[in-house]
Amino acid sequence: MLWGSAISSYQAEGDNFNSDWWEFDKGKSSKASYFWYKWKEDIKLLKELGQNAFRFSIEWSRIYKSENEIDFKSLDVYKEIVDELFKNNIEPILTIWHFTNPIWFSKKGGWANKENINYFLDYINLISKNFQNVKYFIILNEPNVYSFKSYLEGTWPPQEKNLIKAFNVLRNLKEAYIEAYKILKNKSNLISFSQNLIIFKPYRIYNPLSLISTILNDKIFNFWFIEKVKKYLDFIGINYYTRVLVKFFSKYTYNESSQKNCLGWEVYPKGIYEICKRIYKKYKKPIMITENGICTDNDFQRIEFIKEHIFYIKKAINEGLKILGYMYWSFLDNYEWKEGFEPRFGLIEVDYKTGERKIRKSAYFYKELINLYKKEVIK
Ligand code: BGC
């Protein structure tokens, strides 16, 4: 089984000047977690911490500075990262798109414009030619979250609030996914996308609006995309964080009496088990937990979080579910989008002024746990 952790390019690399997020937040992400400059050192840390997998992403805007200008030097860096991981017996799990787009792509209407899918497919062709040695691909990260935040809630670039556009974006991402899958697929790789799955519960069981909204949220947010691409999934990538209580439509709250993370999201470990069971029953495909984690200033809370979530993963495996891997989010403290640098999800603490890394106790705890599972001390 793969035991690792994850980051994304924009959140961790730093200096992604050509990304739509850089334009949007006026370079606030700055050097982010300095991953672009420290990846060699970071791979050593992964190794030291006993992890045998690492999920990271390629920054599209770094490779394609304009629609027909490829930066081969940057492409080579990503290839070196992959090679270095292999040298250290760490399986790369390569994400191709994690929310951010090149500025030139956004200027052409971004994902709302169907014709732009071809630009993404050019990028996919390049990846396909250059990463033949990679086994695990995540083509897209959380298309549901992206379309919601960027086109419905309007808090992420391009800050639109338009239901029809939000659906078009989701549809275009779905088309892009299917075509990308066809380009990338060969006999030796395994391809999927990461879906953010939330446990939706009605805020008031006897309130019809709350009930119907819960069902709709589950159907659309959780399952619409998976249903559309299910023929093109070699496994299912799950990002699991929380449970919400739905009031009406997309208005929700969290269970008052439960423990929360630093952003106020409920910590609900059993949810990871519930969601894996549901997904497995419905699709009978292997699952990979591509993200699961907590932001907190209390590292003991992180230790508890990891312990409890992995307990439930193990329970699911013991009941016959095929789980390929578990990736803690995140490997490094990193740039949490609109929320900035405050929320700290990392197993490794990052000093944002200097880029200095400090291994947290939870990283060692996770290492111990991985060892026990590897040696089958804990069944
Ligand atoms: C995203 C990450 C994000 C994390 C914590 C996930 O939905 O893929 O980019 O940092 O949640 O909010």
mmCIF file of C-alpha atoms and ligand atoms in Angstrom:
data_model
loop_
_atom_site.group_PDB
_atom_site.id
_atom_site.type_symbol
_atom_site.label_atom_id
_atom_site.label_comp_id
_atom_site.label_asym_id
_atom_site.label_seq_id
_atom_site.Cartn_x
_atom_site.Cartn_y
_atom_site.Cartn_z
ATOM 1 C CA MET A 1 0.000 0.000 0.000
ATOM 2 C CA LEU A 2 1.115 3.568 -0.699
ATOM 3 C CA TRP A 3 1.594 5.799 2.329
ATOM 4 C CA GLY A 4 2.493 9.370 1.594
ATOM 5 C CA SER A 5 1.532 12.994 1.577
ATOM 6 C CA ALA A 6 0.565 15.663 -0.923
ATOM 7 C CA ILE A 7 1.111 19.237 -2.068
ATOM 8 C CA SER A 8 0.119 21.250 -5.132
ATOM 9 C CA SER A 9 2.325 23.390 -7.356
ATOM 10 C CA TYR A 10 0.805 26.822 -6.773
ATOM 11 C CA GLN A 11 0.448 26.276 -3.039
ATOM 12 C CA ALA A 12 3.999 25.077 -2.471
ATOM 13 C CA GLU A 13 6.449 25.951 -5.257
ATOM 14 C CA GLY A 14 6.590 29.734 -5.081
ATOM 15 C CA ASP A 15 7.129 32.313 -7.837
ATOM 16 C CA ASN A 16 4.392 31.116 -10.177
ATOM 17 C CA PHE A 17 4.231 34.488 -11.925
ATOM 18 C CA ASN A 18 2.244 33.301 -14.949
ATOM 19 C CA SER A 19 -0.645 31.760 -13.075
ATOM 20 C CA ASP A 20 -4.127 33.285 -12.868
ATOM 21 C CA TRP A 21 -3.867 33.060 -9.074
ATOM 22 C CA TRP A 22 -0.703 35.178 -9.101
ATOM 23 C CA GLU A 23 -2.577 37.860 -10.988
ATOM 24 C CA PHE A 24 -5.601 37.473 -8.714
ATOM 25 C CA ASP A 25 -3.813 37.648 -5.357
ATOM 26 C CA LYS A 26 -1.104 40.026 -6.604
ATOM 27 C CA GLY A 27 1.712 37.641 -5.873
ATOM 28 C CA LYS A 28 0.682 37.130 -2.249
ATOM 29 C CA SER A 29 1.758 33.480 -2.463
ATOM 30 C CA SER A 30 5.286 34.790 -3.067
ATOM 31 C CA LYS A 31 7.819 31.981 -2.472
ATOM 32 C CA ALA A 32 5.008 29.836 -0.977
ATOM 33 C CA SER A 33 6.765 26.828 0.663
ATOM 34 C CA TYR A 34 9.898 27.242 -1.499
ATOM 35 C CA PHE A 35 9.345 23.775 -2.970
ATOM 36 C CA TRP A 36 10.692 24.884 -6.372
ATOM 37 C CA TYR A 37 14.006 25.643 -4.670
ATOM 38 C CA LYS A 38 14.082 22.917 -2.059
ATOM 39 C CA TRP A 39 12.552 19.844 -3.692
ATOM 40 C CA LYS A 40 15.734 17.783 -3.384
ATOM 41 C CA GLU A 41 15.925 18.430 0.337
ATOM 42 C CA ASP A 42 12.193 17.707 0.607
ATOM 43 C CA ILE A 43 12.497 14.318 -1.088
ATOM 44 C CA LYS A 44 15.170 13.453 1.491
ATOM 45 C CA LEU A 45 12.662 14.372 4.203
ATOM 46 C CA LEU A 46 9.971 12.193 2.638
ATOM 47 C CA LYS A 47 12.409 9.296 2.654
ATOM 48 C CA GLU A 48 13.470 9.968 6.225
ATOM 49 C CA LEU A 49 9.823 10.002 7.245
ATOM 50 C CA GLY A 50 9.195 6.551 5.805
ATOM 51 C CA GLN A 51 6.760 7.650 3.103
ATOM 52 C CA ASN A 52 6.646 5.613 -0.088
ATOM 53 C CA ALA A 53 4.440 7.904 -2.191
ATOM 54 C CA PHE A 54 4.228 11.609 -2.929
ATOM 55 C CA ARG A 55 1.413 13.457 -4.668
ATOM 56 C CA PHE A 56 2.398 16.747 -6.292
ATOM 57 C CA SER A 57 1.308 18.740 -9.314
ATOM 58 C CA ILE A 58 2.758 20.295 -12.409
ATOM 59 C CA GLU A 59 2.090 24.004 -12.865
ATOM 60 C CA TRP A 60 0.582 24.411 -16.319
ATOM 61 C CA SER A 61 1.432 28.141 -16.362
ATOM 62 C CA ARG A 62 5.108 27.382 -15.715
ATOM 63 C CA ILE A 63 5.312 25.031 -18.700
ATOM 64 C CA TYR A 64 3.199 27.072 -21.127
ATOM 65 C CA LYS A 65 4.177 30.712 -20.681
ATOM 66 C CA SER A 66 2.020 31.422 -23.722
ATOM 67 C CA GLU A 67 -0.173 29.100 -25.764
ATOM 68 C CA ASN A 68 2.726 28.035 -27.991
ATOM 69 C CA GLU A 69 5.803 28.668 -25.905
ATOM 70 C CA ILE A 70 6.960 25.650 -23.916
ATOM 71 C CA ASP A 71 9.478 26.118 -21.132
ATOM 72 C CA PHE A 72 11.499 22.918 -21.501
ATOM 73 C CA LYS A 73 13.820 23.863 -18.637
ATOM 74 C CA SER A 74 10.915 23.811 -16.189
ATOM 75 C CA LEU A 75 9.592 20.624 -17.724
ATOM 76 C CA ASP A 76 13.001 19.075 -17.077
ATOM 77 C CA VAL A 77 12.807 20.072 -13.417
ATOM 78 C CA TYR A 78 9.548 18.135 -13.046
ATOM 79 C CA LYS A 79 11.172 15.164 -14.768
ATOM 80 C CA GLU A 80 14.091 15.383 -12.346
ATOM 81 C CA ILE A 81 11.664 15.440 -9.414
ATOM 82 C CA VAL A 82 10.018 12.272 -10.709
ATOM 83 C CA ASP A 83 13.413 10.581 -11.211
ATOM 84 C CA GLU A 84 14.613 11.606 -7.768
ATOM 85 C CA LEU A 85 11.453 10.152 -6.225
ATOM 86 C CA PHE A 86 11.975 6.861 -8.054
ATOM 87 C CA LYS A 87 15.618 6.788 -6.917
ATOM 88 C CA ASN A 88 14.352 6.982 -3.347
ATOM 89 C CA ASN A 89 11.667 4.328 -3.875
ATOM 90 C CA ILE A 90 8.898 6.879 -3.553
ATOM 91 C CA GLU A 91 5.998 6.482 -5.973
ATOM 92 C CA PRO A 92 5.123 9.773 -7.703
ATOM 93 C CA ILE A 93 1.414 10.506 -7.965
ATOM 94 C CA LEU A 94 1.307 13.178 -10.596
ATOM 95 C CA THR A 95 -1.493 15.731 -10.607
ATOM 96 C CA ILE A 96 -1.755 17.589 -13.906
ATOM 97 C CA TRP A 97 -4.170 20.380 -12.956
ATOM 98 C CA HIS A 98 -4.722 21.616 -9.408
ATOM 99 C CA PHE A 99 -7.034 24.659 -9.780
ATOM 100 C CA THR A 100 -4.588 27.113 -11.417
ATOM 101 C CA ASN A 101 -4.504 28.198 -15.055
ATOM 102 C CA PRO A 102 -2.064 30.179 -17.174
ATOM 103 C CA ILE A 103 -3.040 33.871 -17.389
ATOM 104 C CA TRP A 104 -3.283 33.653 -21.203
ATOM 105 C CA PHE A 105 -5.781 30.773 -20.845
ATOM 106 C CA SER A 106 -7.983 32.786 -18.460
ATOM 107 C CA LYS A 107 -7.869 35.758 -20.843
ATOM 108 C CA LYS A 108 -9.375 33.537 -23.525
ATOM 109 C CA GLY A 109 -12.310 32.739 -21.232
ATOM 110 C CA GLY A 110 -10.741 29.892 -19.260
ATOM 111 C CA TRP A 111 -12.801 26.786 -18.588
ATOM 112 C CA ALA A 112 -16.042 28.544 -19.438
ATOM 113 C CA ASN A 113 -15.058 28.448 -23.101
ATOM 114 C CA LYS A 114 -15.422 24.981 -24.645
ATOM 115 C CA GLU A 115 -12.901 25.703 -27.392
ATOM 116 C CA ASN A 116 -10.183 26.169 -24.796
ATOM 117 C CA ILE A 117 -10.246 22.461 -23.953
ATOM 118 C CA ASN A 118 -7.828 21.960 -26.843
ATOM 119 C CA TYR A 119 -5.172 24.007 -25.084
ATOM 120 C CA PHE A 120 -5.412 21.709 -22.112
ATOM 121 C CA LEU A 121 -5.121 18.707 -24.412
ATOM 122 C CA ASP A 122 -1.907 20.129 -25.934
ATOM 123 C CA TYR A 123 -0.541 20.228 -22.417
ATOM 124 C CA ILE A 124 -1.735 16.667 -21.809
ATOM 125 C CA ASN A 125 0.028 15.485 -24.976
ATOM 126 C CA LEU A 126 3.247 16.991 -23.705
ATOM 127 C CA ILE A 127 2.834 15.301 -20.317
ATOM 128 C CA SER A 128 2.015 12.012 -21.978
ATOM 129 C CA LYS A 129 5.231 12.083 -24.034
ATOM 130 C CA ASN A 130 7.434 13.155 -21.157
ATOM 131 C CA PHE A 131 6.174 11.128 -18.227
ATOM 132 C CA GLN A 132 5.931 7.622 -19.630
ATOM 133 C CA ASN A 133 7.569 6.308 -16.457
ATOM 134 C CA VAL A 134 4.810 7.600 -14.169
ATOM 135 C CA LYS A 135 2.221 5.056 -13.078
ATOM 136 C CA TYR A 136 -0.336 7.158 -11.177
ATOM 137 C CA PHE A 137 -1.935 10.213 -12.781
ATOM 138 C CA ILE A 138 -4.530 12.549 -11.301
ATOM 139 C CA ILE A 139 -5.703 14.575 -14.298
ATOM 140 C CA LEU A 140 -7.836 17.063 -12.366
ATOM 141 C CA ASN A 141 -8.114 18.084 -8.746
ATOM 142 C CA GLU A 142 -11.643 18.624 -7.421
ATOM 143 C CA PRO A 143 -13.520 19.975 -10.440
ATOM 144 C CA ASN A 144 -16.557 20.306 -8.132
ATOM 145 C CA VAL A 145 -14.776 22.655 -5.723
ATOM 146 C CA TYR A 146 -13.276 24.681 -8.585
ATOM 147 C CA SER A 147 -16.561 25.274 -10.358
ATOM 148 C CA PHE A 148 -18.257 26.141 -7.048
ATOM 149 C CA LYS A 149 -15.619 28.564 -5.758
ATOM 150 C CA SER A 150 -14.719 30.213 -9.064
ATOM 151 C CA TYR A 151 -18.093 30.371 -10.825
ATOM 152 C CA LEU A 152 -20.823 30.128 -8.191
ATOM 153 C CA GLU A 153 -19.590 31.460 -4.866
ATOM 154 C CA GLY A 154 -17.298 33.840 -6.739
ATOM 155 C CA THR A 155 -14.481 33.828 -4.201
ATOM 156 C CA TRP A 156 -11.747 32.396 -6.467
ATOM 157 C CA PRO A 157 -10.648 33.725 -9.861
ATOM 158 C CA PRO A 158 -12.366 34.613 -12.140
ATOM 159 C CA GLN A 159 -14.877 35.424 -9.350
ATOM 160 C CA GLU A 160 -18.089 34.784 -11.252
ATOM 161 C CA LYS A 161 -21.464 34.095 -9.683
ATOM 162 C CA ASN A 162 -23.331 32.414 -12.467
ATOM 163 C CA LEU A 163 -25.070 29.065 -12.129
ATOM 164 C CA ILE A 164 -25.163 28.395 -15.865
ATOM 165 C CA LYS A 165 -21.483 29.153 -16.262
ATOM 166 C CA ALA A 166 -20.672 26.994 -13.242
ATOM 167 C CA PHE A 167 -22.375 24.062 -14.968
ATOM 168 C CA ASN A 168 -20.684 24.781 -18.286
ATOM 169 C CA VAL A 169 -17.332 24.825 -16.558
ATOM 170 C CA LEU A 170 -18.066 21.480 -14.937
ATOM 171 C CA ARG A 171 -19.143 20.066 -18.304
ATOM 172 C CA ASN A 172 -16.010 21.366 -20.027
ATOM 173 C CA LEU A 173 -13.816 19.925 -17.308
ATOM 174 C CA LYS A 174 -15.624 16.625 -17.760
ATOM 175 C CA GLU A 175 -14.980 16.674 -21.544
ATOM 176 C CA ALA A 176 -11.361 17.623 -20.925
ATOM 177 C CA TYR A 177 -10.967 14.788 -18.435
ATOM 178 C CA ILE A 178 -12.313 12.146 -20.806
ATOM 179 C CA GLU A 179 -10.166 13.278 -23.747
ATOM 180 C CA ALA A 180 -7.106 13.594 -21.525
ATOM 181 C CA TYR A 181 -7.678 10.080 -20.209
ATOM 182 C CA LYS A 182 -7.738 8.725 -23.753
ATOM 183 C CA ILE A 183 -4.465 10.473 -24.595
ATOM 184 C CA LEU A 184 -2.653 9.430 -21.439
ATOM 185 C CA LYS A 185 -3.886 5.884 -21.073
ATOM 186 C CA ASN A 186 -1.469 3.030 -21.679
ATOM 187 C CA LYS A 187 -1.112 -0.517 -20.390
ATOM 188 C CA SER A 188 1.007 0.358 -17.426
ATOM 189 C CA ASN A 189 -0.545 3.487 -15.925
ATOM 190 C CA LEU A 190 -3.510 4.098 -13.636
ATOM 191 C CA ILE A 191 -5.493 7.278 -14.123
ATOM 192 C CA SER A 192 -8.139 9.119 -12.154
ATOM 193 C CA PHE A 193 -9.088 12.527 -10.790
ATOM 194 C CA SER A 194 -9.460 13.661 -7.187
ATOM 195 C CA GLN A 195 -12.975 14.256 -6.014
ATOM 196 C CA ASN A 196 -13.727 16.290 -2.923
ATOM 197 C CA LEU A 197 -16.354 14.248 -1.107
ATOM 198 C CA ILE A 198 -18.315 15.718 1.778
ATOM 199 C CA ILE A 199 -20.637 13.928 4.166
ATOM 200 C CA PHE A 200 -23.864 15.914 3.783
ATOM 201 C CA LYS A 201 -26.453 15.642 6.552
ATOM 202 C CA PRO A 202 -29.692 17.605 6.871
ATOM 203 C CA TYR A 203 -29.569 20.347 9.514
ATOM 204 C CA ARG A 204 -33.182 19.522 10.433
ATOM 205 C CA ILE A 205 -34.329 16.043 9.519
ATOM 206 C CA TYR A 206 -37.996 17.022 9.435
ATOM 207 C CA ASN A 207 -37.504 20.125 7.340
ATOM 208 C CA PRO A 208 -38.239 19.246 3.672
ATOM 209 C CA LEU A 209 -36.066 22.076 2.290
ATOM 210 C CA SER A 210 -33.113 20.915 4.342
ATOM 211 C CA LEU A 211 -33.731 17.298 3.291
ATOM 212 C CA ILE A 212 -34.067 18.023 -0.412
ATOM 213 C CA SER A 213 -31.023 20.310 -0.363
ATOM 214 C CA THR A 214 -28.995 17.562 1.300
ATOM 215 C CA ILE A 215 -29.943 15.067 -1.393
ATOM 216 C CA LEU A 216 -29.202 17.562 -4.168
ATOM 217 C CA ASN A 217 -25.820 18.510 -2.716
ATOM 218 C CA ASP A 218 -24.869 14.882 -2.491
ATOM 219 C CA LYS A 219 -26.074 14.110 -6.001
ATOM 220 C CA ILE A 220 -24.502 17.118 -7.688
ATOM 221 C CA PHE A 221 -21.444 18.060 -5.648
ATOM 222 C CA ASN A 222 -20.358 14.541 -4.712
ATOM 223 C CA PHE A 223 -21.538 12.389 -7.580
ATOM 224 C CA TRP A 224 -22.230 14.334 -10.791
ATOM 225 C CA PHE A 225 -18.653 14.281 -12.076
ATOM 226 C CA ILE A 226 -17.868 10.698 -11.038
ATOM 227 C CA GLU A 227 -21.021 9.473 -12.762
ATOM 228 C CA LYS A 228 -20.071 11.246 -15.993
ATOM 229 C CA VAL A 229 -16.525 9.898 -16.174
ATOM 230 C CA LYS A 230 -16.932 6.510 -14.512
ATOM 231 C CA LYS A 231 -15.937 4.608 -17.660
ATOM 232 C CA TYR A 232 -12.623 6.411 -17.603
ATOM 233 C CA LEU A 233 -11.478 5.785 -14.060
ATOM 234 C CA ASP A 234 -8.842 3.187 -13.199
ATOM 235 C CA PHE A 235 -9.361 3.989 -9.546
ATOM 236 C CA ILE A 236 -11.218 6.675 -7.623
ATOM 237 C CA GLY A 237 -9.269 9.497 -5.971
ATOM 238 C CA ILE A 238 -10.949 10.771 -2.828
ATOM 239 C CA ASN A 239 -10.179 13.995 -0.964
ATOM 240 C CA TYR A 240 -11.995 13.826 2.348
ATOM 241 C CA TYR A 241 -12.077 16.547 4.999
ATOM 242 C CA THR A 242 -15.408 17.021 6.738
ATOM 243 C CA ARG A 243 -19.136 16.606 7.319
ATOM 244 C CA VAL A 244 -21.584 19.483 6.899
ATOM 245 C CA LEU A 245 -25.166 20.087 7.992
ATOM 246 C CA VAL A 246 -27.189 21.438 5.096
ATOM 247 C CA LYS A 247 -29.743 24.174 5.825
ATOM 248 C CA PHE A 248 -30.913 24.961 2.312
ATOM 249 C CA PHE A 249 -29.293 24.912 -1.128
ATOM 250 C CA SER A 250 -25.613 25.585 -0.512
ATOM 251 C CA LYS A 251 -26.097 27.153 2.933
ATOM 252 C CA TYR A 252 -24.622 24.927 5.587
ATOM 253 C CA THR A 253 -23.213 24.789 9.086
ATOM 254 C CA TYR A 254 -21.193 22.338 11.198
ATOM 255 C CA ASN A 255 -22.128 20.155 14.120
ATOM 256 C CA GLU A 256 -21.694 22.414 17.151
ATOM 257 C CA SER A 257 -20.460 19.878 19.651
ATOM 258 C CA SER A 258 -17.764 18.311 17.467
ATOM 259 C CA GLN A 259 -14.090 19.077 17.272
ATOM 260 C CA LYS A 260 -13.109 21.535 14.505
ATOM 261 C CA ASN A 261 -10.039 22.337 12.444
ATOM 262 C CA CYS A 262 -8.601 25.868 12.341
ATOM 263 C CA LEU A 263 -11.056 26.849 9.597
ATOM 264 C CA GLY A 264 -14.043 25.675 11.659
ATOM 265 C CA TRP A 265 -14.681 22.474 9.661
ATOM 266 C CA GLU A 266 -15.954 19.525 11.678
ATOM 267 C CA VAL A 267 -13.450 16.737 12.308
ATOM 268 C CA TYR A 268 -15.432 13.592 11.570
ATOM 269 C CA PRO A 269 -13.078 10.621 11.148
ATOM 270 C CA LYS A 270 -15.766 8.007 10.598
ATOM 271 C CA GLY A 271 -16.778 9.910 7.472
ATOM 272 C CA ILE A 272 -13.759 8.607 5.605
ATOM 273 C CA TYR A 273 -15.002 5.075 6.197
ATOM 274 C CA GLU A 274 -18.591 5.923 5.281
ATOM 275 C CA ILE A 275 -17.591 7.585 2.040
ATOM 276 C CA CYS A 276 -15.160 4.836 0.993
ATOM 277 C CA LYS A 277 -17.809 2.178 1.638
ATOM 278 C CA ARG A 278 -20.350 4.049 -0.460
ATOM 279 C CA ILE A 279 -17.976 4.650 -3.328
ATOM 280 C CA TYR A 280 -16.749 1.076 -3.359
ATOM 281 C CA LYS A 281 -20.224 -0.379 -3.237
ATOM 282 C CA LYS A 282 -21.353 1.831 -6.104
ATOM 283 C CA TYR A 283 -18.354 1.594 -8.448
ATOM 284 C CA LYS A 284 -16.393 -1.505 -7.365
ATOM 285 C CA LYS A 285 -13.135 0.264 -8.203
ATOM 286 C CA PRO A 286 -9.978 0.656 -6.158
ATOM 287 C CA ILE A 287 -9.804 3.832 -4.103
ATOM 288 C CA MET A 288 -6.923 6.127 -3.344
ATOM 289 C CA ILE A 289 -7.197 8.721 -0.595
ATOM 290 C CA THR A 290 -5.478 11.540 -2.449
ATOM 291 C CA GLU A 291 -6.038 14.090 0.351
ATOM 292 C CA ASN A 292 -7.024 13.990 4.002
ATOM 293 C CA GLY A 293 -5.686 16.336 6.631
ATOM 294 C CA ILE A 294 -6.164 19.021 9.217
ATOM 295 C CA CYS A 295 -5.049 22.600 9.719
ATOM 296 C CA THR A 296 -4.301 23.244 13.350
ATOM 297 C CA ASP A 297 -1.819 25.021 15.579
ATOM 298 C CA ASN A 298 -1.954 22.074 17.942
ATOM 299 C CA ASP A 299 0.147 19.248 16.573
ATOM 300 C CA PHE A 300 -1.369 16.784 19.063
ATOM 301 C CA GLN A 301 -4.692 17.403 17.356
ATOM 302 C CA ARG A 302 -3.012 16.467 14.061
ATOM 303 C CA ILE A 303 -1.690 13.249 15.629
ATOM 304 C CA GLU A 304 -5.190 12.320 16.804
ATOM 305 C CA PHE A 305 -6.606 13.198 13.391
ATOM 306 C CA ILE A 306 -4.161 10.938 11.569
ATOM 307 C CA LYS A 307 -4.614 8.101 14.054
ATOM 308 C CA GLU A 308 -8.389 8.135 13.824
ATOM 309 C CA HIS A 309 -8.681 8.525 10.069
ATOM 310 C CA ILE A 310 -6.192 5.759 9.408
ATOM 311 C CA PHE A 311 -8.020 3.539 11.890
ATOM 312 C CA TYR A 312 -11.104 3.869 9.703
ATOM 313 C CA ILE A 313 -9.117 3.305 6.505
ATOM 314 C CA LYS A 314 -7.783 0.096 7.990
ATOM 315 C CA LYS A 315 -11.305 -0.932 8.999
ATOM 316 C CA ALA A 316 -12.442 -0.446 5.396
ATOM 317 C CA ILE A 317 -9.522 -2.533 4.118
ATOM 318 C CA ASN A 318 -10.302 -5.291 6.622
ATOM 319 C CA GLU A 319 -13.836 -5.346 5.282
ATOM 320 C CA GLY A 320 -12.536 -6.041 1.783
ATOM 321 C CA LEU A 321 -12.216 -2.605 0.181
ATOM 322 C CA LYS A 322 -9.299 -2.166 -2.172
ATOM 323 C CA ILE A 323 -7.466 0.942 -1.018
ATOM 324 C CA LEU A 324 -4.349 1.737 -3.011
ATOM 325 C CA GLY A 325 -2.988 4.470 -0.818
ATOM 326 C CA TYR A 326 -3.400 7.249 1.709
ATOM 327 C CA MET A 327 -1.935 10.729 1.113
ATOM 328 C CA TYR A 328 -1.954 13.111 4.058
ATOM 329 C CA TRP A 329 -2.626 16.762 3.121
ATOM 330 C CA SER A 330 -0.251 18.344 3.320
ATOM 331 C CA PHE A 331 3.385 17.375 3.310
ATOM 332 C CA LEU A 332 4.473 20.994 3.885
ATOM 333 C CA ASP A 333 2.656 23.958 5.373
ATOM 334 C CA ASN A 334 1.521 25.804 2.279
ATOM 335 C CA TYR A 335 -0.499 28.585 0.729
ATOM 336 C CA GLU A 336 -4.164 27.921 1.503
ATOM 337 C CA TRP A 337 -5.734 29.867 -1.392
ATOM 338 C CA LYS A 338 -8.014 32.696 -0.179
ATOM 339 C CA GLU A 339 -7.129 31.956 3.445
ATOM 340 C CA GLY A 340 -3.458 32.626 2.766
ATOM 341 C CA PHE A 341 -0.637 31.344 4.954
ATOM 342 C CA GLU A 342 -2.453 31.190 8.284
ATOM 343 C CA PRO A 343 -3.913 27.650 8.161
ATOM 344 C CA ARG A 344 -1.169 25.135 8.730
ATOM 345 C CA PHE A 345 -1.886 21.683 7.369
ATOM 346 C CA GLY A 346 1.708 20.449 7.120
ATOM 347 C CA LEU A 347 3.542 17.494 8.559
ATOM 348 C CA ILE A 348 6.484 19.818 8.094
ATOM 349 C CA GLU A 349 6.437 23.327 9.489
ATOM 350 C CA VAL A 350 7.654 25.978 7.063
ATOM 351 C CA ASP A 351 9.126 29.300 8.084
ATOM 352 C CA TYR A 352 7.691 31.446 5.292
ATOM 353 C CA LYS A 353 10.346 34.138 5.729
ATOM 354 C CA THR A 354 13.309 31.848 5.186
ATOM 355 C CA GLY A 355 11.890 28.604 3.784
ATOM 356 C CA GLU A 356 13.376 26.691 6.702
ATOM 357 C CA ARG A 357 11.722 23.337 7.425
ATOM 358 C CA LYS A 358 11.002 21.805 10.837
ATOM 359 C CA ILE A 359 9.636 18.290 11.141
ATOM 360 C CA ARG A 360 6.549 18.152 13.339
ATOM 361 C CA LYS A 361 5.942 15.382 15.878
ATOM 362 C CA SER A 362 2.931 14.310 13.837
ATOM 363 C CA ALA A 363 5.251 13.479 10.928
ATOM 364 C CA TYR A 364 7.162 11.076 13.162
ATOM 365 C CA PHE A 365 3.916 9.683 14.500
ATOM 366 C CA TYR A 366 2.729 9.060 10.935
ATOM 367 C CA LYS A 367 6.062 7.363 10.213
ATOM 368 C CA GLU A 368 5.602 5.008 13.181
ATOM 369 C CA LEU A 369 2.087 4.202 12.077
ATOM 370 C CA ILE A 370 3.221 3.463 8.520
ATOM 371 C CA ASN A 371 5.900 1.118 9.870
ATOM 372 C CA LEU A 372 3.430 -0.747 12.045
ATOM 373 C CA TYR A 373 1.052 -1.210 9.135
ATOM 374 C CA LYS A 374 3.857 -2.238 6.797
ATOM 375 C CA LYS A 375 5.022 -4.870 9.278
ATOM 376 C CA GLU A 376 1.392 -5.847 9.796
ATOM 377 C CA VAL A 377 1.783 -5.329 13.556
ATOM 378 C CA ILE A 378 -1.594 -3.633 13.328
ATOM 379 C CA LYS A 379 -4.016 -5.552 11.119
HETATM 380 C C1 BGC B 1 -7.605 21.195 -2.027
HETATM 381 C C2 BGC B 1 -6.315 21.771 -1.503
HETATM 382 C C3 BGC B 1 -6.571 22.549 -0.224
HETATM 383 C C4 BGC B 1 -7.189 21.615 0.791
HETATM 384 C C5 BGC B 1 -7.460 22.245 2.148
HETATM 385 C C6 BGC B 1 -8.512 20.612 -0.963
HETATM 386 O O1 BGC B 1 -9.832 20.821 -1.282
HETATM 387 O O2 BGC B 1 -7.339 20.247 -3.030
HETATM 388 O O3 BGC B 1 -5.718 22.552 -2.500
HETATM 389 O O4 BGC B 1 -5.419 23.136 0.282
HETATM 390 O O5 BGC B 1 -8.416 21.173 0.293
HETATM 391 O O6 BGC B 1 -8.391 23.244 2.044
#
